[in-house]
PDB file of C-alpha atoms in Angstrom:
ATOM      1  CA  ASP A   1      11.732 -11.040  11.826  1.00 96.00           C
ATOM      2  CA  ILE A   2      11.640  -7.071  10.073  1.00 97.00           C
ATOM      3  CA  GLN A   3      10.016  -5.137  13.110  1.00 98.00           C
ATOM      4  CA  MET A   4       7.615  -2.181  12.329  1.00 98.00           C
ATOM      5  CA  THR A   5       7.439   0.212  14.653  1.00 98.00           C
ATOM      6  CA  GLN A   6       4.727   3.092  14.554  1.00 98.00           C
ATOM      7  CA  SER A   7       4.801   6.751  15.472  1.00 97.00           C
ATOM      8  CA  PRO A   8       2.883   7.563  17.190  1.00 97.00           C
ATOM      9  CA  SER A   9       0.871   5.660  18.646  1.00 97.00           C
ATOM     10  CA  THR A  10      -1.954   8.060  18.824  1.00 98.00           C
ATOM     11  CA  LEU A  11      -2.618  11.481  17.357  1.00 97.00           C
ATOM     12  CA  SER A  12      -5.384  14.050  17.865  1.00 97.00           C
ATOM     13  CA  ALA A  13      -6.616  16.188  15.535  1.00 96.00           C
ATOM     14  CA  SER A  14      -8.677  18.437  13.645  1.00 96.00           C
ATOM     15  CA  VAL A  15     -10.354  18.729  10.683  1.00 96.00           C
ATOM     16  CA  GLY A  16      -8.031  20.331   8.077  1.00 96.00           C
ATOM     17  CA  ASP A  17      -4.925  19.977   9.523  1.00 97.00           C
ATOM     18  CA  ARG A  18      -1.255  18.577   8.174  1.00 97.00           C
ATOM     19  CA  VAL A  19      -0.777  15.264  10.121  1.00 98.00           C
ATOM     20  CA  THR A  20       2.033  13.148   9.513  1.00 98.00           C
ATOM     21  CA  ILE A  21       2.358   9.197  10.901  1.00 98.00           C
ATOM     22  CA  THR A  22       5.883   7.531  10.771  1.00 98.00           C
ATOM     23  CA  CYS A  23       6.664   3.464   9.929  1.00 98.00           C
ATOM     24  CA  ARG A  24      10.106   2.727  11.518  1.00 98.00           C
ATOM     25  CA  ALA A  25      12.005  -0.687  10.099  1.00 98.00           C
ATOM     26  CA  SER A  26      14.469  -2.660  11.558  1.00 98.00           C
ATOM     27  CA  GLN A  27      16.142  -3.199   8.486  1.00 98.00           C
ATOM     28  CA  SER A  28      16.135  -1.954   5.221  1.00 98.00           C
ATOM     29  CA  ILE A  29      12.906  -2.989   2.718  1.00 97.00           C
ATOM     30  CA  ASN A  30      13.708  -0.779   0.448  1.00 95.00           C
ATOM     31  CA  SER A  31      10.674   0.806  -0.759  1.00 97.00           C
ATOM     32  CA  TRP A  32       8.298  -2.490  -0.246  1.00 97.00           C
ATOM     33  CA  LEU A  33       6.078  -0.246   1.999  1.00 98.00           C
ATOM     34  CA  ALA A  34       2.358  -0.556   2.124  1.00 98.00           C
ATOM     35  CA  TRP A  35       0.005   1.742   4.385  1.00 98.00           C
ATOM     36  CA  TYR A  36      -3.668   0.561   5.242  1.00 98.00           C
ATOM     37  CA  GLN A  37      -6.773   2.114   7.186  1.00 98.00           C
ATOM     38  CA  GLN A  38      -9.162   0.467   8.714  1.00 98.00           C
ATOM     39  CA  LYS A  39     -12.762   1.911  10.519  1.00 98.00           C
ATOM     40  CA  PRO A  40     -14.026   0.022  13.639  1.00 96.00           C
ATOM     41  CA  GLY A  41     -16.011  -3.391  12.002  1.00 96.00           C
ATOM     42  CA  LYS A  42     -14.393  -2.818   8.389  1.00 97.00           C
ATOM     43  CA  ALA A  43     -12.104  -4.940   6.657  1.00 98.00           C
ATOM     44  CA  PRO A  44      -9.039  -2.773   6.075  1.00 98.00           C
ATOM     45  CA  LYS A  45      -8.469  -0.309   2.851  1.00 98.00           C
ATOM     46  CA  PHE A  46      -5.472  -0.173   0.448  1.00 98.00           C
ATOM     47  CA  LEU A  47      -3.551   3.627   0.085  1.00 98.00           C
ATOM     48  CA  ILE A  48       0.017   2.825  -1.201  1.00 98.00           C
ATOM     49  CA  TYR A  49       2.446   0.931  -1.943  1.00 97.00           C
ATOM     50  CA  LYS A  50       5.869   0.578  -2.716  1.00 97.00           C
ATOM     51  CA  ALA A  51       5.973   3.791  -0.013  1.00 98.00           C
ATOM     52  CA  SER A  52       4.291   6.820  -2.214  1.00 98.00           C
ATOM     53  CA  SER A  53       2.499   4.629  -4.908  1.00 97.00           C
ATOM     54  CA  LEU A  54      -1.360   6.082  -4.696  1.00 98.00           C
ATOM     55  CA  GLU A  55      -3.883   3.223  -5.127  1.00 97.00           C
ATOM     56  CA  SER A  56      -5.467   3.682  -7.964  1.00 96.00           C
ATOM     57  CA  GLY A  57      -9.322   5.772  -6.349  1.00 97.00           C
ATOM     58  CA  VAL A  58      -7.516   7.473  -2.852  1.00 98.00           C
ATOM     59  CA  PRO A  59      -7.507  11.059  -2.078  1.00 97.00           C
ATOM     60  CA  SER A  60      -4.862  13.359  -3.664  1.00 98.00           C
ATOM     61  CA  ARG A  61      -4.852  14.297   0.132  1.00 98.00           C
ATOM     62  CA  PHE A  62      -3.204  11.348   0.632  1.00 98.00           C
ATOM     63  CA  SER A  63       0.588  10.225   0.142  1.00 98.00           C
ATOM     64  CA  GLY A  64       3.746   8.663   1.998  1.00 98.00           C
ATOM     65  CA  SER A  65       7.271   8.840   0.910  1.00 98.00           C
ATOM     66  CA  GLY A  66      10.293   7.513   2.051  1.00 97.00           C
ATOM     67  CA  SER A  67      12.238   4.378   1.346  1.00 95.00           C
ATOM     68  CA  GLU A  68      15.092   2.175   3.199  1.00 97.00           C
ATOM     69  CA  THR A  69      14.143   1.880   7.078  1.00 98.00           C
ATOM     70  CA  GLU A  70      11.817   4.821   7.846  1.00 98.00           C
ATOM     71  CA  PHE A  71       9.027   6.064   5.432  1.00 98.00           C
ATOM     72  CA  THR A  72       5.358   8.281   6.857  1.00 98.00           C
ATOM     73  CA  LEU A  73       2.186   9.011   5.650  1.00 98.00           C
ATOM     74  CA  THR A  74       0.905  12.104   4.827  1.00 98.00           C
ATOM     75  CA  ILE A  75      -2.793  13.452   5.291  1.00 98.00           C
ATOM     76  CA  SER A  76      -2.860  17.020   4.116  1.00 96.00           C
ATOM     77  CA  SER A  77      -6.057  18.203   5.210  1.00 95.00           C
ATOM     78  CA  LEU A  78      -8.173  16.015   7.038  1.00 97.00           C
ATOM     79  CA  GLN A  79     -11.484  15.409   6.639  1.00 96.00           C
ATOM     80  CA  PRO A  80     -14.202  13.887   8.377  1.00 95.00           C
ATOM     81  CA  ASP A  81     -13.862  10.588   6.525  1.00 96.00           C
ATOM     82  CA  ASP A  82     -10.103   9.989   7.623  1.00 97.00           C
ATOM     83  CA  PHE A  83     -10.295   9.689  11.703  1.00 94.00           C
ATOM     84  CA  ALA A  84      -9.363   5.864  11.014  1.00 97.00           C
ATOM     85  CA  THR A  85      -6.730   3.834  12.581  1.00 98.00           C
ATOM     86  CA  TYR A  86      -3.959   2.740   9.974  1.00 98.00           C
ATOM     87  CA  TYR A  87      -1.179   0.853   9.597  1.00 98.00           C
ATOM     88  CA  CYS A  88       2.213  -0.143   7.866  1.00 98.00           C
ATOM     89  CA  GLN A  89       3.321  -3.163   6.841  1.00 98.00           C
ATOM     90  CA  GLN A  90       6.430  -4.567   4.726  1.00 98.00           C
ATOM     91  CA  TYR A  91       6.756  -7.211   1.747  1.00 97.00           C
ATOM     92  CA  ASN A  92       9.976  -6.910   1.832  1.00 97.00           C
ATOM     93  CA  SER A  93      10.325 -10.525   3.309  1.00 96.00           C
ATOM     94  CA  PHE A  94       8.486 -13.036   4.885  1.00 97.00           C
ATOM     95  CA  PRO A  95       7.139 -13.256   7.466  1.00 97.00           C
ATOM     96  CA  GLN A  96       5.249  -9.591   5.956  1.00 98.00           C
ATOM     97  CA  THR A  97       4.819  -7.596   8.861  1.00 98.00           C
ATOM     98  CA  PHE A  98       2.391  -4.636   9.747  1.00 98.00           C
ATOM     99  CA  GLY A  99       3.584  -1.885  12.677  1.00 98.00           C
ATOM    100  CA  GLN A 100       1.318  -2.224  15.802  1.00 98.00           C
ATOM    101  CA  GLY A 101      -1.272   0.851  14.772  1.00 98.00           C
ATOM    102  CA  THR A 102      -1.753   4.527  14.467  1.00 98.00           C
ATOM    103  CA  LYS A 103      -5.008   5.885  15.656  1.00 98.00           C
ATOM    104  CA  LEU A 104      -6.349   8.980  14.680  1.00 97.00           C
ATOM    105  CA  GLU A 105      -8.283  10.425  16.675  1.00 96.00           C
ATOM    106  CA  ILE A 106     -10.425  13.707  16.616  1.00 89.00           C
ATOM    107  CA  LYS A 107      -9.258  16.863  18.749  1.00 88.00           C
TER     108      LYS A 107
ATOM    109  CA  GLU B   1     -15.895  -6.588  -9.234  1.00 96.00           C
ATOM    110  CA  VAL B   2     -14.082  -7.485  -7.369  1.00 97.00           C
ATOM    111  CA  GLN B   3     -15.178  -9.650  -4.325  1.00 98.00           C
ATOM    112  CA  LEU B   4     -13.417 -11.666  -1.774  1.00 98.00           C
ATOM    113  CA  LEU B   5     -16.124 -14.021   0.569  1.00 98.00           C
ATOM    114  CA  GLU B   6     -14.844 -15.614   3.021  1.00 98.00           C
ATOM    115  CA  SER B   7     -16.480 -18.628   5.387  1.00 97.00           C
ATOM    116  CA  GLY B   8     -16.086 -21.083   7.871  1.00 97.00           C
ATOM    117  CA  GLY B   9     -15.767 -19.701  10.781  1.00 97.00           C
ATOM    118  CA  GLY B  10     -16.867 -20.035  14.258  1.00 97.00           C
ATOM    119  CA  LEU B  11     -16.968 -21.221  18.033  1.00 97.00           C
ATOM    120  CA  VAL B  12     -14.084 -24.465  18.329  1.00 97.00           C
ATOM    121  CA  GLN B  13     -12.503 -25.353  20.806  1.00 97.00           C
ATOM    122  CA  PRO B  14      -9.125 -25.354  22.224  1.00 97.00           C
ATOM    123  CA  GLY B  15      -7.021 -28.054  19.819  1.00 97.00           C
ATOM    124  CA  GLY B  16      -9.740 -28.541  17.626  1.00 97.00           C
ATOM    125  CA  SER B  17      -9.489 -27.401  13.291  1.00 97.00           C
ATOM    126  CA  LEU B  18     -11.337 -25.811  10.688  1.00 97.00           C
ATOM    127  CA  ARG B  19     -11.350 -24.994   7.226  1.00 98.00           C
ATOM    128  CA  LEU B  20     -11.502 -21.683   5.802  1.00 98.00           C
ATOM    129  CA  SER B  21     -12.575 -20.786   2.204  1.00 98.00           C
ATOM    130  CA  CYS B  22     -12.540 -17.463   0.405  1.00 98.00           C
ATOM    131  CA  ALA B  23     -14.105 -17.318  -2.843  1.00 98.00           C
ATOM    132  CA  ALA B  24     -13.117 -15.299  -5.140  1.00 98.00           C
ATOM    133  CA  SER B  25     -14.658 -13.365  -8.011  1.00 98.00           C
ATOM    134  CA  GLY B  26     -14.375 -10.311 -10.564  1.00 98.00           C
ATOM    135  CA  PHE B  27     -10.620 -10.767 -10.977  1.00 97.00           C
ATOM    136  CA  ILE B  28      -8.078 -13.538 -13.060  1.00 97.00           C
ATOM    137  CA  PHE B  29      -8.261 -15.471  -9.644  1.00 97.00           C
ATOM    138  CA  SER B  30      -4.803 -17.792 -11.105  1.00 96.00           C
ATOM    139  CA  ASN B  31      -2.911 -14.442 -11.665  1.00 96.00           C
ATOM    140  CA  TYR B  32      -2.756 -13.562  -8.148  1.00 97.00           C
ATOM    141  CA  VAL B  33      -0.927 -13.923  -5.210  1.00 97.00           C
ATOM    142  CA  MET B  34      -3.960 -14.718  -2.267  1.00 98.00           C
ATOM    143  CA  THR B  35      -2.812 -13.907   2.264  1.00 98.00           C
ATOM    144  CA  TRP B  36      -4.427 -14.885   4.903  1.00 98.00           C
ATOM    145  CA  VAL B  37      -4.820 -11.590   7.529  1.00 98.00           C
ATOM    146  CA  ARG B  38      -5.825 -11.871  10.972  1.00 98.00           C
ATOM    147  CA  GLN B  39      -6.624  -9.728  13.532  1.00 98.00           C
ATOM    148  CA  ALA B  40      -7.311 -10.882  17.444  1.00 98.00           C
ATOM    149  CA  PRO B  41     -10.306  -8.404  19.529  1.00 97.00           C
ATOM    150  CA  GLU B  42      -9.397  -4.810  20.186  1.00 96.00           C
ATOM    151  CA  LYS B  43      -5.671  -6.002  18.372  1.00 97.00           C
ATOM    152  CA  GLY B  44      -3.737  -4.746  14.990  1.00 98.00           C
ATOM    153  CA  LEU B  45      -2.951  -7.236  12.304  1.00 98.00           C
ATOM    154  CA  GLU B  46      -1.093  -9.510  11.856  1.00 98.00           C
ATOM    155  CA  TRP B  47       0.321 -11.613   8.004  1.00 98.00           C
ATOM    156  CA  VAL B  48      -0.684 -15.463   8.338  1.00 98.00           C
ATOM    157  CA  SER B  49       0.403 -17.072   5.630  1.00 98.00           C
ATOM    158  CA  THR B  50       1.146 -15.819   1.707  1.00 97.00           C
ATOM    159  CA  ILE B  51       0.539 -18.205  -1.156  1.00 97.00           C
ATOM    160  CA  THR B  52       2.122 -18.417  -4.882  1.00 96.00           C
ATOM    161  CA  VAL B  53      -0.431 -18.298  -7.833  1.00 96.00           C
ATOM    162  CA  SER B  54      -0.209 -20.999  -9.155  1.00 94.00           C
ATOM    163  CA  GLY B  55      -0.044 -22.955  -5.173  1.00 93.00           C
ATOM    164  CA  GLY B  56       2.713 -24.271  -5.461  1.00 94.00           C
ATOM    165  CA  ASN B  57       4.781 -21.897  -2.654  1.00 96.00           C
ATOM    166  CA  ALA B  58       3.829 -21.207   0.839  1.00 98.00           C
ATOM    167  CA  PHE B  59       5.209 -18.494   3.514  1.00 98.00           C
ATOM    168  CA  TYR B  60       3.682 -19.265   6.996  1.00 98.00           C
ATOM    169  CA  ALA B  61       3.598 -16.951  10.080  1.00 98.00           C
ATOM    170  CA  ASP B  62       5.837 -19.133  12.822  1.00 97.00           C
ATOM    171  CA  SER B  63       2.957 -18.881  14.897  1.00 97.00           C
ATOM    172  CA  VAL B  64       0.746 -20.491  13.524  1.00 97.00           C
ATOM    173  CA  LYS B  65       3.874 -22.968  11.380  1.00 97.00           C
ATOM    174  CA  GLY B  66       2.597 -26.846  11.182  1.00 97.00           C
ATOM    175  CA  ARG B  67      -0.909 -25.837  12.162  1.00 98.00           C
ATOM    176  CA  PHE B  68      -2.807 -24.119   9.281  1.00 98.00           C
ATOM    177  CA  THR B  69      -2.108 -25.243   6.049  1.00 98.00           C
ATOM    178  CA  ILE B  70      -2.552 -22.474   2.589  1.00 98.00           C
ATOM    179  CA  SER B  71      -4.382 -23.825  -0.591  1.00 98.00           C
ATOM    180  CA  ARG B  72      -6.139 -22.878  -3.582  1.00 98.00           C
ATOM    181  CA  ASP B  73      -7.786 -24.264  -6.185  1.00 98.00           C
ATOM    182  CA  ASN B  74      -7.843 -22.574  -8.852  1.00 98.00           C
ATOM    183  CA  SER B  75      -9.991 -24.063 -11.180  1.00 97.00           C
ATOM    184  CA  LYS B  76     -12.872 -22.485  -8.772  1.00 98.00           C
ATOM    185  CA  ASP B  77     -11.512 -19.158  -7.171  1.00 98.00           C
ATOM    186  CA  THR B  78     -11.302 -20.286  -3.834  1.00 98.00           C
ATOM    187  CA  LEU B  79      -9.103 -20.045  -1.626  1.00 98.00           C
ATOM    188  CA  TYR B  80      -8.904 -21.787   2.295  1.00 98.00           C
ATOM    189  CA  LEU B  81      -6.881 -22.145   5.269  1.00 98.00           C
ATOM    190  CA  GLN B  82      -6.516 -25.344   7.083  1.00 98.00           C
ATOM    191  CA  ILE B  83      -6.256 -24.240  10.479  1.00 98.00           C
ATOM    192  CA  ASN B  84      -5.535 -27.177  13.385  1.00 97.00           C
ATOM    193  CA  SER B  85      -4.600 -27.384  16.548  1.00 97.00           C
ATOM    194  CA  LEU B  86      -6.389 -24.118  18.524  1.00 97.00           C
ATOM    195  CA  GLY B  87      -5.670 -22.102  20.772  1.00 97.00           C
ATOM    196  CA  ALA B  88      -7.055 -19.356  22.029  1.00 97.00           C
ATOM    197  CA  GLU B  89      -4.543 -16.990  20.876  1.00 97.00           C
ATOM    198  CA  ASP B  90      -5.502 -17.818  17.028  1.00 98.00           C
ATOM    199  CA  THR B  91      -9.091 -16.135  18.180  1.00 98.00           C
ATOM    200  CA  ALA B  92      -9.937 -13.172  15.224  1.00 98.00           C
ATOM    201  CA  VAL B  93     -10.771 -11.794  12.386  1.00 98.00           C
ATOM    202  CA  TYR B  94      -8.793 -14.055   9.704  1.00 98.00           C
ATOM    203  CA  TYR B  95      -9.059 -11.710   6.166  1.00 98.00           C
ATOM    204  CA  CYS B  96      -9.163 -13.202   2.871  1.00 98.00           C
ATOM    205  CA  THR B  97      -6.780 -10.977   0.880  1.00 98.00           C
ATOM    206  CA  LYS B  98      -5.875 -10.455  -3.327  1.00 98.00           C
ATOM    207  CA  GLY B  99      -2.474  -9.829  -3.940  1.00 97.00           C
ATOM    208  CA  LYS B 100      -1.781  -5.871  -6.047  1.00 95.00           C
ATOM    209  CA  THR B 101       0.501  -8.347  -8.625  1.00 90.00           C
ATOM    210  CA  THR B 102       1.567 -11.810  -9.359  1.00 88.00           C
ATOM    211  CA  ALA B 103       5.218 -11.657  -7.489  1.00 90.00           C
ATOM    212  CA  THR B 104       5.087 -12.123  -3.420  1.00 88.00           C
ATOM    213  CA  ARG B 105       6.257  -8.611  -2.618  1.00 91.00           C
ATOM    214  CA  THR B 106       3.111  -6.575  -3.142  1.00 91.00           C
ATOM    215  CA  GLY B 107       0.975  -5.381  -0.962  1.00 94.00           C
ATOM    216  CA  TYR B 108      -3.282  -6.133  -1.004  1.00 97.00           C
ATOM    217  CA  ASP B 109      -5.537  -4.418  -2.877  1.00 97.00           C
ATOM    218  CA  TYR B 110      -9.060  -6.055  -2.490  1.00 98.00           C
ATOM    219  CA  TRP B 111     -10.157  -7.478   1.858  1.00 98.00           C
ATOM    220  CA  GLY B 112     -12.695  -9.784   2.404  1.00 98.00           C
ATOM    221  CA  GLN B 113     -14.366  -8.780   5.432  1.00 97.00           C
ATOM    222  CA  GLY B 114     -13.704 -10.901   7.403  1.00 98.00           C
ATOM    223  CA  THR B 115     -14.737 -14.620   9.288  1.00 98.00           C
ATOM    224  CA  LEU B 116     -14.201 -14.852  12.756  1.00 98.00           C
ATOM    225  CA  VAL B 117     -13.341 -17.733  14.785  1.00 98.00           C
ATOM    226  CA  THR B 118     -13.578 -17.568  18.400  1.00 98.00           C
ATOM    227  CA  VAL B 119     -11.557 -20.499  20.550  1.00 97.00           C
ATOM    228  CA  SER B 120     -13.250 -21.482  23.535  1.00 96.00           C
ATOM    229  CA  SER B 121     -14.494 -24.706  25.962  1.00 94.00           C
TER     230      SER B 121
END
């Protein structure tokens, strides 16, 4: 199985900050990676697919990059609505796997 | 508007069974891969099972293989998950999700609100 490891597990930041979350795969997944945002008590929201393609309706301050085994999610200027938990997911092969999550907190 | 409405969750004793349903609307259900993802209390997301557009192929996490069965009825726009031999480790919110594409290599662009399964005596 492909393991997905996110770092950091928790990130404290302020409104306006630029933040980056990293996701590493235990083997190459090409660009078959998605990012999701989840707020407490809510279903995850789809942000990015194929590592760098922004889902329709997602603000342009979100961007994704990477390929093979290393990926990043960047938020260029944090907004109050962005404080949430973020997950990466590989869909290169079954079993599909998620990272453990990165909780983005207000500093 | 795409909607995914799960039902069938509840409190069940260890060893028991449940059938989860997901009623889909707002898109051509038969054109998309569908998947169940679960989340144990205060834990991360766990992929559970995926079914292809025709229902001819299904894939399972090792943790549920042999106990869970995913199926779909394209005439009713409904996805199912039959869950048997439940254990405490199966306690979770179960989300129905829609693939962004017809392929199994896809992220999931729409999620239901989730249905809670609690396994306890």
